[in-house]
mmCIF file of C-alpha atoms in Angstrom:
data_model
loop_
_atom_site.group_PDB
_atom_site.id
_atom_site.type_symbol
_atom_site.label_atom_id
_atom_site.label_comp_id
_atom_site.label_asym_id
_atom_site.label_seq_id
_atom_site.Cartn_x
_atom_site.Cartn_y
_atom_site.Cartn_z
ATOM 1 C CA MET C 1 -15.990 28.448 -9.210
ATOM 2 C CA GLU C 2 -18.427 26.179 -7.386
ATOM 3 C CA ALA C 3 -19.570 26.105 -3.806
ATOM 4 C CA PRO C 4 -18.784 22.829 -2.018
ATOM 5 C CA GLN C 5 -21.230 20.111 -3.010
ATOM 6 C CA ARG C 6 -22.431 17.090 -1.091
ATOM 7 C CA ASN C 7 -19.911 14.246 -1.144
ATOM 8 C CA LEU C 8 -21.922 11.087 -1.837
ATOM 9 C CA ALA C 9 -18.958 8.971 -0.759
ATOM 10 C CA LEU C 10 -19.548 10.070 2.833
ATOM 11 C CA ASP C 11 -23.020 8.547 2.567
ATOM 12 C CA LEU C 12 -21.725 5.421 0.841
ATOM 13 C CA VAL C 13 -19.333 4.689 3.691
ATOM 14 C CA ARG C 14 -22.351 4.194 5.937
ATOM 15 C CA VAL C 15 -23.419 1.463 3.501
ATOM 16 C CA THR C 16 -20.075 -0.350 3.606
ATOM 17 C CA GLU C 17 -19.775 0.109 7.371
ATOM 18 C CA ALA C 18 -23.187 -1.484 7.861
ATOM 19 C CA ALA C 19 -22.259 -4.446 5.659
ATOM 20 C CA ALA C 20 -18.930 -4.909 7.437
ATOM 21 C CA LEU C 21 -20.436 -4.709 10.926
ATOM 22 C CA ALA C 22 -23.109 -7.266 10.066
ATOM 23 C CA SER C 23 -20.890 -9.735 8.223
ATOM 24 C CA ALA C 24 -17.860 -9.662 10.529
ATOM 25 C CA ARG C 25 -19.874 -11.654 13.096
ATOM 26 C CA TRP C 26 -19.248 -14.630 10.782
ATOM 27 C CA LEU C 27 -15.449 -14.296 10.764
ATOM 28 C CA GLY C 28 -13.846 -17.741 10.738
ATOM 29 C CA LYS C 29 -17.126 -19.630 11.229
ATOM 30 C CA GLY C 30 -16.823 -21.437 7.885
ATOM 31 C CA ASP C 31 -20.166 -20.272 6.453
ATOM 32 C CA LYS C 32 -19.652 -18.136 3.325
ATOM 33 C CA ASN C 33 -23.370 -17.754 2.591
ATOM 34 C CA ALA C 34 -24.256 -16.567 6.099
ATOM 35 C CA GLY C 35 -21.581 -13.875 6.123
ATOM 36 C CA ASP C 36 -22.437 -12.733 2.609
ATOM 37 C CA GLY C 37 -26.170 -12.760 3.345
ATOM 38 C CA ALA C 38 -25.731 -10.607 6.445
ATOM 39 C CA ALA C 39 -23.731 -8.060 4.439
ATOM 40 C CA VAL C 40 -26.260 -7.996 1.598
ATOM 41 C CA GLU C 41 -29.202 -7.394 3.928
ATOM 42 C CA ALA C 42 -27.383 -4.594 5.750
ATOM 43 C CA MET C 43 -26.225 -2.997 2.498
ATOM 44 C CA ARG C 44 -29.661 -3.099 0.881
ATOM 45 C CA LEU C 45 -31.309 -1.490 3.930
ATOM 46 C CA SER C 46 -28.627 1.202 4.089
ATOM 47 C CA PHE C 47 -28.968 2.059 0.398
ATOM 48 C CA ASN C 48 -32.632 2.908 1.010
ATOM 49 C CA SER C 49 -31.560 5.910 3.073
ATOM 50 C CA LEU C 50 -29.718 7.516 0.128
ATOM 51 C CA ALA C 51 -31.454 10.023 -2.149
ATOM 52 C CA ILE C 52 -30.335 8.315 -5.357
ATOM 53 C CA SER C 53 -31.940 6.348 -8.166
ATOM 54 C CA GLY C 54 -29.342 3.642 -8.554
ATOM 55 C CA THR C 55 -29.074 0.613 -10.818
ATOM 56 C CA VAL C 56 -26.692 -2.188 -9.908
ATOM 57 C CA VAL C 57 -24.524 -2.896 -12.956
ATOM 58 C CA ILE C 58 -21.793 -4.737 -11.043
ATOM 59 C CA GLY C 59 -23.363 -7.182 -8.607
ATOM 60 C CA GLU C 60 -23.835 -10.868 -8.027
ATOM 61 C CA GLY C 61 -25.686 -11.626 -11.252
ATOM 62 C CA GLU C 62 -29.363 -12.456 -11.527
ATOM 63 C CA LYS C 63 -30.219 -15.067 -8.902
ATOM 64 C CA ASP C 64 -33.789 -16.031 -8.077
ATOM 65 C CA ASN C 65 -34.735 -16.234 -4.410
ATOM 66 C CA ALA C 66 -31.194 -15.464 -3.292
ATOM 67 C CA PRO C 67 -30.186 -12.718 -0.833
ATOM 68 C CA MET C 68 -27.951 -10.960 -3.344
ATOM 69 C CA LEU C 69 -27.679 -7.480 -4.795
ATOM 70 C CA HIS C 70 -28.060 -8.605 -8.389
ATOM 71 C CA ASN C 71 -27.363 -6.971 -11.720
ATOM 72 C CA GLY C 72 -30.242 -4.705 -12.717
ATOM 73 C CA GLU C 73 -31.570 -4.279 -9.171
ATOM 74 C CA LYS C 74 -32.763 -0.782 -8.245
ATOM 75 C CA VAL C 75 -31.263 0.672 -5.075
ATOM 76 C CA GLY C 76 -31.608 3.931 -3.197
ATOM 77 C CA GLY C 77 -34.501 5.923 -1.858
ATOM 78 C CA GLY C 78 -35.195 7.647 -5.179
ATOM 79 C CA GLY C 79 -34.443 11.104 -6.468
ATOM 80 C CA PRO C 80 -33.163 12.920 -9.548
ATOM 81 C CA LEU C 81 -29.598 11.590 -9.230
ATOM 82 C CA ALA C 82 -29.422 8.546 -11.555
ATOM 83 C CA VAL C 83 -26.302 6.446 -11.008
ATOM 84 C CA ASP C 84 -24.640 3.175 -11.912
ATOM 85 C CA VAL C 85 -23.758 1.167 -8.817
ATOM 86 C CA ALA C 86 -21.000 -1.411 -8.369
ATOM 87 C CA VAL C 87 -21.172 -3.483 -5.188
ATOM 88 C CA ASP C 88 -19.434 -6.330 -3.464
ATOM 89 C CA PRO C 89 -20.945 -6.689 0.017
ATOM 90 C CA VAL C 90 -18.136 -9.095 0.947
ATOM 91 C CA GLU C 91 -15.154 -9.052 -1.400
ATOM 92 C CA GLY C 92 -13.479 -12.242 -0.271
ATOM 93 C CA THR C 93 -16.259 -14.433 1.122
ATOM 94 C CA SER C 94 -13.803 -17.296 1.619
ATOM 95 C CA LEU C 95 -11.430 -14.935 3.424
ATOM 96 C CA LEU C 96 -14.234 -14.033 5.823
ATOM 97 C CA ALA C 97 -15.455 -17.607 6.271
ATOM 98 C CA TYR C 98 -11.990 -18.938 7.121
ATOM 99 C CA GLY C 99 -10.766 -15.969 9.136
ATOM 100 C CA ARG C 100 -8.175 -14.803 6.617
ATOM 101 C CA PRO C 101 -7.097 -11.173 6.126
ATOM 102 C CA ASN C 102 -8.274 -8.534 3.628
ATOM 103 C CA ALA C 103 -12.004 -9.281 3.310
ATOM 104 C CA ILE C 104 -13.647 -5.919 2.626
ATOM 105 C CA SER C 105 -17.048 -4.431 1.789
ATOM 106 C CA VAL C 106 -16.965 -2.243 -1.328
ATOM 107 C CA VAL C 107 -19.237 0.185 -3.210
ATOM 108 C CA GLY C 108 -18.558 2.342 -6.272
ATOM 109 C CA VAL C 109 -20.981 4.836 -7.846
ATOM 110 C CA ALA C 110 -20.798 6.816 -11.098
ATOM 111 C CA PRO C 111 -23.290 8.690 -13.316
ATOM 112 C CA ALA C 112 -25.779 6.442 -15.089
ATOM 113 C CA GLY C 113 -24.412 4.911 -18.276
ATOM 114 C CA THR C 114 -20.719 5.476 -17.488
ATOM 115 C CA MET C 115 -19.704 2.065 -16.082
ATOM 116 C CA PHE C 116 -18.548 -0.814 -18.245
ATOM 117 C CA VAL C 117 -21.101 -3.645 -18.222
ATOM 118 C CA PRO C 118 -19.268 -6.998 -18.300
ATOM 119 C CA GLY C 119 -22.104 -8.911 -19.963
ATOM 120 C CA PRO C 120 -21.073 -12.585 -20.280
ATOM 121 C CA SER C 121 -17.474 -11.912 -19.200
ATOM 122 C CA PHE C 122 -16.456 -13.370 -15.846
ATOM 123 C CA TYR C 123 -12.655 -13.050 -16.000
ATOM 124 C CA MET C 124 -10.105 -10.514 -17.198
ATOM 125 C CA GLN C 125 -6.330 -10.306 -17.217
ATOM 126 C CA LYS C 126 -5.163 -7.283 -15.206
ATOM 127 C CA LEU C 127 -2.016 -5.238 -14.785
ATOM 128 C CA VAL C 128 -2.366 -2.566 -12.074
ATOM 129 C CA VAL C 129 0.370 0.001 -11.456
ATOM 130 C CA PRO C 130 0.722 3.286 -9.553
ATOM 131 C CA ALA C 131 0.678 6.609 -11.365
ATOM 132 C CA ALA C 132 4.447 6.797 -11.778
ATOM 133 C CA ALA C 133 4.479 3.631 -13.885
ATOM 134 C CA LYS C 134 1.285 3.936 -15.896
ATOM 135 C CA ASN C 135 2.970 5.190 -19.071
ATOM 136 C CA VAL C 136 5.747 2.606 -19.238
ATOM 137 C CA VAL C 137 3.969 -0.771 -19.168
ATOM 138 C CA ASP C 138 2.293 -2.931 -21.804
ATOM 139 C CA ILE C 139 -0.025 -5.761 -20.737
ATOM 140 C CA GLU C 140 1.052 -7.745 -23.802
ATOM 141 C CA ALA C 141 4.780 -7.382 -23.051
ATOM 142 C CA PRO C 142 6.761 -10.149 -21.308
ATOM 143 C CA VAL C 143 6.572 -10.086 -17.513
ATOM 144 C CA PRO C 144 10.312 -9.381 -16.997
ATOM 145 C CA ALA C 145 10.146 -6.410 -19.370
ATOM 146 C CA ASN C 146 7.237 -4.859 -17.501
ATOM 147 C CA LEU C 147 8.859 -5.405 -14.122
ATOM 148 C CA THR C 148 12.077 -3.767 -15.331
ATOM 149 C CA ARG C 149 10.137 -0.736 -16.584
ATOM 150 C CA ILE C 150 8.076 -0.483 -13.387
ATOM 151 C CA ALA C 151 11.164 -0.666 -11.200
ATOM 152 C CA LYS C 152 12.873 2.107 -13.176
ATOM 153 C CA ALA C 153 9.755 4.316 -13.019
ATOM 154 C CA LEU C 154 9.529 3.855 -9.253
ATOM 155 C CA GLY C 155 13.236 4.414 -8.696
ATOM 156 C CA LYS C 156 13.772 0.852 -7.471
ATOM 157 C CA ASP C 157 15.588 -2.312 -8.440
ATOM 158 C CA VAL C 158 13.508 -5.221 -9.729
ATOM 159 C CA ASP C 159 14.266 -7.236 -6.598
ATOM 160 C CA ASP C 160 12.778 -4.385 -4.521
ATOM 161 C CA LEU C 161 9.354 -4.852 -6.155
ATOM 162 C CA VAL C 162 6.445 -6.689 -4.510
ATOM 163 C CA VAL C 163 3.873 -8.180 -6.907
ATOM 164 C CA PHE C 164 0.345 -9.109 -5.787
ATOM 165 C CA VAL C 165 -0.805 -12.354 -7.448
ATOM 166 C CA LEU C 166 -3.820 -14.563 -6.781
ATOM 167 C CA ASP C 167 -2.671 -18.047 -5.804
ATOM 168 C CA LYS C 168 -4.477 -19.941 -8.576
ATOM 169 C CA PRO C 169 -3.392 -22.783 -10.886
ATOM 170 C CA ARG C 170 -3.827 -20.491 -13.894
ATOM 171 C CA HIS C 171 -0.957 -18.338 -12.591
ATOM 172 C CA LYS C 172 1.707 -21.044 -12.475
ATOM 173 C CA LYS C 173 3.671 -19.584 -15.409
ATOM 174 C CA LEU C 174 3.135 -15.983 -14.254
ATOM 175 C CA ILE C 175 4.564 -16.794 -10.829
ATOM 176 C CA ALA C 176 7.550 -18.563 -12.407
ATOM 177 C CA ASP C 177 8.188 -15.545 -14.683
ATOM 178 C CA ILE C 178 8.077 -13.097 -11.763
ATOM 179 C CA ARG C 179 10.476 -15.206 -9.748
ATOM 180 C CA GLU C 180 12.841 -15.540 -12.700
ATOM 181 C CA ALA C 181 12.830 -11.755 -13.117
ATOM 182 C CA GLY C 182 13.857 -11.433 -9.463
ATOM 183 C CA ALA C 183 10.837 -9.626 -8.023
ATOM 184 C CA ARG C 184 9.149 -10.620 -4.787
ATOM 185 C CA ILE C 185 5.572 -11.948 -4.620
ATOM 186 C CA GLN C 186 2.604 -11.709 -2.272
ATOM 187 C CA LEU C 187 0.301 -14.664 -2.951
ATOM 188 C CA HIS C 188 -3.333 -14.231 -1.940
ATOM 189 C CA THR C 189 -6.110 -16.800 -2.195
ATOM 190 C CA ASP C 190 -8.789 -14.186 -2.974
ATOM 191 C CA GLY C 191 -9.480 -10.472 -3.020
ATOM 192 C CA ASP C 192 -8.233 -8.842 -6.188
ATOM 193 C CA VAL C 193 -10.125 -5.577 -5.531
ATOM 194 C CA ALA C 194 -8.035 -5.183 -2.401
ATOM 195 C CA GLY C 195 -4.970 -6.237 -4.419
ATOM 196 C CA ALA C 196 -5.571 -3.548 -7.021
ATOM 197 C CA LEU C 197 -5.940 -0.913 -4.320
ATOM 198 C CA MET C 198 -2.769 -2.074 -2.581
ATOM 199 C CA ALA C 199 -0.855 -1.613 -5.840
ATOM 200 C CA ILE C 200 -1.812 2.063 -6.142
ATOM 201 C CA ASP C 201 -1.746 2.976 -2.443
ATOM 202 C CA PRO C 202 1.599 4.644 -1.612
ATOM 203 C CA ARG C 203 1.233 3.485 1.998
ATOM 204 C CA ASN C 204 1.292 -0.186 0.980
ATOM 205 C CA GLU C 205 4.335 -2.332 0.188
ATOM 206 C CA VAL C 206 2.710 -3.815 -2.959
ATOM 207 C CA ASP C 207 4.030 -2.170 -6.150
ATOM 208 C CA VAL C 208 2.019 -3.918 -8.865
ATOM 209 C CA MET C 209 -0.796 -6.416 -9.311
ATOM 210 C CA MET C 210 -0.639 -9.012 -12.104
ATOM 211 C CA GLY C 211 -2.841 -11.868 -13.233
ATOM 212 C CA THR C 212 -6.377 -12.878 -14.105
ATOM 213 C CA GLY C 213 -9.281 -12.116 -11.776
ATOM 214 C CA GLY C 214 -12.970 -11.294 -11.927
ATOM 215 C CA THR C 215 -14.294 -8.840 -14.519
ATOM 216 C CA PRO C 216 -16.859 -7.318 -12.106
ATOM 217 C CA GLU C 217 -14.091 -6.842 -9.544
ATOM 218 C CA GLY C 218 -12.068 -5.080 -12.220
ATOM 219 C CA VAL C 219 -14.802 -2.501 -12.778
ATOM 220 C CA LEU C 220 -15.171 -1.976 -9.024
ATOM 221 C CA ALA C 221 -11.445 -1.453 -8.624
ATOM 222 C CA ALA C 222 -11.430 0.953 -11.581
ATOM 223 C CA CYS C 223 -13.650 3.350 -9.628
ATOM 224 C CA ALA C 224 -10.908 3.747 -7.030
ATOM 225 C CA ILE C 225 -7.985 3.608 -9.451
ATOM 226 C CA ARG C 226 -9.461 6.459 -11.505
ATOM 227 C CA ILE C 227 -9.561 8.632 -8.387
ATOM 228 C CA MET C 228 -6.122 7.696 -7.056
ATOM 229 C CA GLY C 229 -4.387 8.277 -10.373
ATOM 230 C CA GLY C 230 -3.000 4.829 -11.036
ATOM 231 C CA GLU C 231 -3.831 2.681 -14.044
ATOM 232 C CA MET C 232 -5.197 -0.761 -14.799
ATOM 233 C CA PHE C 233 -4.663 -2.358 -18.187
ATOM 234 C CA CYS C 234 -6.868 -5.371 -18.809
ATOM 235 C CA LYS C 235 -8.080 -7.840 -21.428
ATOM 236 C CA LEU C 236 -11.081 -10.122 -21.162
ATOM 237 C CA ASP C 237 -9.715 -13.574 -20.402
ATOM 238 C CA PRO C 238 -12.438 -16.269 -20.570
ATOM 239 C CA GLN C 239 -11.520 -19.368 -18.597
ATOM 240 C CA LYS C 240 -14.081 -21.803 -19.998
ATOM 241 C CA GLN C 241 -15.434 -22.533 -23.458
ATOM 242 C CA ASP C 242 -18.950 -21.438 -22.515
ATOM 243 C CA GLU C 243 -17.643 -18.009 -21.596
ATOM 244 C CA LYS C 244 -15.661 -17.795 -24.848
ATOM 245 C CA ASN C 245 -18.734 -18.745 -26.875
ATOM 246 C CA ALA C 246 -20.941 -16.213 -25.094
ATOM 247 C CA LEU C 247 -18.432 -13.416 -25.684
ATOM 248 C CA ALA C 248 -18.119 -14.354 -29.360
ATOM 249 C CA GLN C 249 -21.899 -14.330 -29.772
ATOM 250 C CA SER C 250 -22.141 -10.923 -28.126
ATOM 251 C CA GLY C 251 -19.601 -9.480 -30.566
ATOM 252 C CA ILE C 252 -17.127 -8.462 -27.842
ATOM 253 C CA ASP C 253 -13.493 -8.361 -28.984
ATOM 254 C CA ILE C 254 -11.438 -10.117 -26.312
ATOM 255 C CA ARG C 255 -8.213 -8.877 -27.946
ATOM 256 C CA ARG C 256 -8.973 -5.266 -27.020
ATOM 257 C CA VAL C 257 -6.877 -3.731 -24.230
ATOM 258 C CA LEU C 258 -9.093 -1.840 -21.787
ATOM 259 C CA THR C 259 -8.025 0.888 -19.365
ATOM 260 C CA VAL C 260 -9.610 2.533 -16.345
ATOM 261 C CA GLY C 261 -11.059 5.168 -18.695
ATOM 262 C CA ASP C 262 -12.893 2.427 -20.589
ATOM 263 C CA LEU C 263 -14.277 0.841 -17.414
ATOM 264 C CA VAL C 264 -15.449 4.080 -15.781
ATOM 265 C CA LYS C 265 -16.034 6.966 -18.180
ATOM 266 C CA SER C 266 -16.610 9.780 -15.661
ATOM 267 C CA ASP C 267 -14.493 11.622 -13.114
ATOM 268 C CA ASP C 268 -17.634 12.174 -11.035
ATOM 269 C CA VAL C 269 -17.175 8.829 -9.328
ATOM 270 C CA PHE C 270 -17.453 7.867 -5.661
ATOM 271 C CA PHE C 271 -15.913 4.922 -3.827
ATOM 272 C CA ALA C 272 -16.080 3.496 -0.318
ATOM 273 C CA ALA C 273 -14.564 0.382 1.265
ATOM 274 C CA THR C 274 -14.659 -0.877 4.855
ATOM 275 C CA GLY C 275 -12.461 -3.612 6.281
ATOM 276 C CA ILE C 276 -14.172 -6.762 7.545
ATOM 277 C CA SER C 277 -11.274 -9.037 8.490
ATOM 278 C CA GLY C 278 -8.024 -7.426 9.551
ATOM 279 C CA GLY C 279 -5.309 -7.160 6.944
ATOM 280 C CA THR C 280 -2.560 -5.190 5.260
ATOM 281 C CA PHE C 281 -5.033 -2.933 3.438
ATOM 282 C CA LEU C 282 -7.717 -1.936 5.972
ATOM 283 C CA LYS C 283 -8.125 -2.921 9.590
ATOM 284 C CA GLY C 284 -11.017 -5.289 10.268
ATOM 285 C CA VAL C 285 -14.075 -4.804 12.457
ATOM 286 C CA ARG C 286 -13.157 -4.798 16.142
ATOM 287 C CA TYR C 287 -16.054 -5.584 18.474
ATOM 288 C CA LEU C 288 -15.894 -3.855 21.855
ATOM 289 C CA GLY C 289 -18.875 -5.269 23.728
ATOM 290 C CA TYR C 290 -20.610 -1.893 23.887
ATOM 291 C CA GLY C 291 -20.043 -1.308 20.164
ATOM 292 C CA ALA C 292 -17.441 -1.702 17.451
ATOM 293 C CA GLU C 293 -14.665 0.064 15.564
ATOM 294 C CA THR C 294 -14.405 0.160 11.761
ATOM 295 C CA SER C 295 -11.747 1.309 9.315
ATOM 296 C CA SER C 296 -12.755 2.675 5.902
ATOM 297 C CA LEU C 297 -11.380 4.259 2.743
ATOM 298 C CA VAL C 298 -13.585 6.928 1.138
ATOM 299 C CA MET C 299 -12.903 8.727 -2.160
ATOM 300 C CA ARG C 300 -14.468 11.319 -4.438
ATOM 301 C CA GLY C 301 -13.313 11.594 -8.031
ATOM 302 C CA LYS C 302 -14.294 15.178 -8.815
ATOM 303 C CA THR C 303 -12.090 16.628 -6.082
ATOM 304 C CA GLY C 304 -9.615 13.767 -5.810
ATOM 305 C CA THR C 305 -10.177 13.680 -2.056
ATOM 306 C CA ILE C 306 -9.133 10.480 -0.288
ATOM 307 C CA ARG C 307 -10.159 9.923 3.321
ATOM 308 C CA TYR C 308 -9.274 7.198 5.777
ATOM 309 C CA ILE C 309 -12.032 7.018 8.381
ATOM 310 C CA GLU C 310 -11.838 5.340 11.772
ATOM 311 C CA ALA C 311 -15.307 5.092 13.322
ATOM 312 C CA ILE C 312 -16.696 3.989 16.691
ATOM 313 C CA HIS C 313 -20.246 2.624 16.672
ATOM 314 C CA SER C 314 -22.358 2.451 19.840
ATOM 315 C CA TRP C 315 -24.906 -0.368 20.122
ATOM 316 C CA ASP C 316 -26.987 1.516 22.731
ATOM 317 C CA SER C 317 -27.568 4.352 20.275
ATOM 318 C CA LEU C 318 -27.715 2.350 17.039
ATOM 319 C CA MET C 319 -30.096 -0.350 18.183
ATOM 320 C CA LYS C 320 -32.730 2.157 19.312
ATOM 321 C CA PHE C 321 -33.704 2.670 15.680
ATOM 322 C CA SER C 322 -31.608 0.527 13.324
ATOM 323 C CA ALA C 323 -33.272 -2.265 11.321
ATOM 324 C CA VAL C 324 -29.830 -3.825 10.787
ATOM 325 C CA LYS C 325 -28.898 -6.474 13.355
ATOM 326 C CA TYR C 326 -25.396 -5.557 14.498
ATOM 327 C CA ASP C 327 -25.109 -7.252 17.887
#
């Protein structure tokens, strides 16, 4: 038996809250870079307060002279706890810029060396299902077959199901197949981390997520899916010839089916997400004049604890010492 240990996720939520509070000022203003830059600056400053030695393995990619948390960047204030870090300061920059729902700030952390490193892979095909359906689906099976199996596992009819799909040209056939099977669809322009979480959250009307999205976003989502008990089956799905060539040169087998256990190899994982724009997943930042309200999801893998945190932030108190510009 162990005494209660410190829950790093409760520190990480301060990181996502800071990013959300800073970036939400740019809601609907049409400037993706400004909103993303504000979140990055706030997130980087907040990481410095954590007693971790973190390495970003899921970030924006190496970019010179850009305000990004890039792959390989060291974060945290230092200490014996070495961790892999997955970040997306604004998951859904276009959603934020154009005032659309479900933009969120996300962080996942796991022991060093346990997160899948995407390398030259930018896209992967994903099938995300709740725990009740994780043993009945096959990512290589026809869409109608999977939907029939999912419906049976959830005790529903196929036409009861809601499928989250990104509204992209590459999904034209997928959308047609889902409609032919009789299931309903939620089309979203962006935000497949949020989509994956919707699919495994029993409070949400989404039952399954299907389609091709970002590989880094897949690893980030896997941190949460591992904790919540759902499953994500995925295959690397290069969209351009350059990506195919780079994967071939690296010796990566794109035919391999990956699961959450392949993407995050430890149960000692932590996850935090804070809503930026309001949506069906997390409420967005609400500014109050004297401060703001935030809504967050916080999880710890070792205990399986899932917390939904509503916070009120006071400018008078925060701005006496904070280096982050919130107001």
